[in-house]
mmCIF file of C-alpha atoms and ligand atoms in Angstrom:
data_model
loop_
_atom_site.group_PDB
_atom_site.id
_atom_site.type_symbol
_atom_site.label_atom_id
_atom_site.label_comp_id
_atom_site.label_asym_id
_atom_site.label_seq_id
_atom_site.Cartn_x
_atom_site.Cartn_y
_atom_site.Cartn_z
ATOM 1 C CA MET A 11 -55.628 78.128 219.901
ATOM 2 C CA SER A 12 -53.808 77.155 222.640
ATOM 3 C CA THR A 13 -55.390 74.909 225.333
ATOM 4 C CA ARG A 14 -53.561 75.661 228.285
ATOM 5 C CA GLY A 15 -55.211 78.148 230.651
ATOM 6 C CA LYS A 16 -58.525 76.676 230.141
ATOM 7 C CA PRO A 17 -60.654 76.358 233.243
ATOM 8 C CA PHE A 18 -61.466 72.584 232.796
ATOM 9 C CA LYS A 19 -60.229 69.384 232.249
ATOM 10 C CA ALA A 20 -61.690 66.669 230.220
ATOM 11 C CA CYS A 21 -62.197 63.109 231.339
ATOM 12 C CA ARG A 22 -60.173 60.732 229.119
ATOM 13 C CA LYS A 23 -62.961 58.193 229.230
ATOM 14 C CA CYS A 24 -66.247 60.093 228.526
ATOM 15 C CA ARG A 25 -64.862 63.388 227.680
ATOM 16 C CA SER A 26 -66.854 65.132 230.472
ATOM 17 C CA LEU A 27 -65.286 68.482 231.267
ATOM 18 C CA VAL A 28 -64.833 68.984 235.064
ATOM 19 C CA ASP A 29 -63.373 71.781 237.004
ATOM 20 C CA LYS A 30 -59.365 71.281 237.608
ATOM 21 C CA LYS A 31 -59.731 70.458 241.187
ATOM 22 C CA VAL A 32 -62.217 67.382 240.470
ATOM 23 C CA GLU A 33 -60.492 64.005 241.138
ATOM 24 C CA ILE A 34 -63.164 61.860 240.045
ATOM 25 C CA CYS A 35 -65.522 61.913 237.063
ATOM 26 C CA PRO A 36 -69.044 62.628 238.124
ATOM 27 C CA VAL A 37 -70.159 60.951 234.859
ATOM 28 C CA CYS A 38 -68.172 57.881 234.507
ATOM 29 C CA GLY A 39 -66.160 57.661 237.717
ATOM 30 C CA SER A 40 -62.913 57.727 235.878
ATOM 31 C CA ARG A 41 -59.864 59.603 237.277
ATOM 32 C CA GLU A 42 -57.879 59.817 234.157
ATOM 33 C CA PHE A 43 -58.133 63.545 232.839
ATOM 34 C CA THR A 44 -56.351 65.649 230.244
ATOM 35 C CA GLU A 45 -55.891 69.300 229.801
ATOM 36 C CA GLU A 46 -55.163 68.621 226.015
ATOM 37 C CA TRP A 47 -59.071 69.110 224.629
ATOM 38 C CA GLU A 48 -60.642 70.891 222.064
ATOM 39 C CA GLY A 49 -64.174 72.524 221.614
ATOM 40 C CA ALA A 50 -66.913 72.043 224.035
ATOM 41 C CA ILE A 51 -70.604 71.144 224.088
ATOM 42 C CA ILE A 52 -73.195 71.216 226.457
ATOM 43 C CA VAL A 53 -75.629 68.419 226.082
ATOM 44 C CA ILE A 54 -78.955 68.809 228.058
ATOM 45 C CA ASP A 55 -81.120 66.167 226.583
ATOM 46 C CA PRO A 56 -78.741 63.529 225.116
ATOM 47 C CA GLY A 57 -81.615 61.548 223.604
ATOM 48 C CA ARG A 58 -82.743 64.529 221.302
ATOM 49 C CA SER A 59 -79.514 65.799 220.353
ATOM 50 C CA PRO A 60 -77.843 64.655 217.283
ATOM 51 C CA VAL A 61 -74.463 65.802 218.117
ATOM 52 C CA ALA A 62 -74.636 63.644 221.491
ATOM 53 C CA ARG A 63 -75.438 60.699 219.723
ATOM 54 C CA GLU A 64 -72.870 61.346 217.376
ATOM 55 C CA LEU A 65 -70.280 61.661 220.002
ATOM 56 C CA GLY A 66 -71.545 58.748 221.907
ATOM 57 C CA LEU A 67 -72.824 61.028 224.988
ATOM 58 C CA GLU A 68 -75.596 59.357 227.164
ATOM 59 C CA ALA A 69 -75.658 61.797 230.249
ATOM 60 C CA PRO A 70 -76.514 65.523 230.380
ATOM 61 C CA GLY A 71 -73.615 67.620 230.803
ATOM 62 C CA ARG A 72 -70.618 69.690 229.415
ATOM 63 C CA TYR A 73 -68.183 67.595 227.263
ATOM 64 C CA ALA A 74 -65.271 68.446 225.086
ATOM 65 C CA ILE A 75 -65.679 67.402 221.448
ATOM 66 C CA ARG A 76 -62.148 66.348 221.148
ATOM 67 C CA VAL A 77 -59.851 64.822 223.662
ATOM 68 C CA ILE A 78 -56.154 64.872 222.610
HETATM 69 ZN ZN1 ZN B 118 -65.654 60.353 232.661
#
């Protein structure tokens, strides 16, 4: 599946998915984003989510599973 045309871009540092017009990552403060990402996960309670632990996600939010 093509990654083009997605409504979000992913932070290169923490993989948070943000709107394309956002310039600073609300999770980690990074300014580096990529539109080349795959899969998405919504984390509500990182401490209780095995997937969030596996991906190293510490804050609730929407994340890309893989950043290319
Ligand atoms: Zn980030």
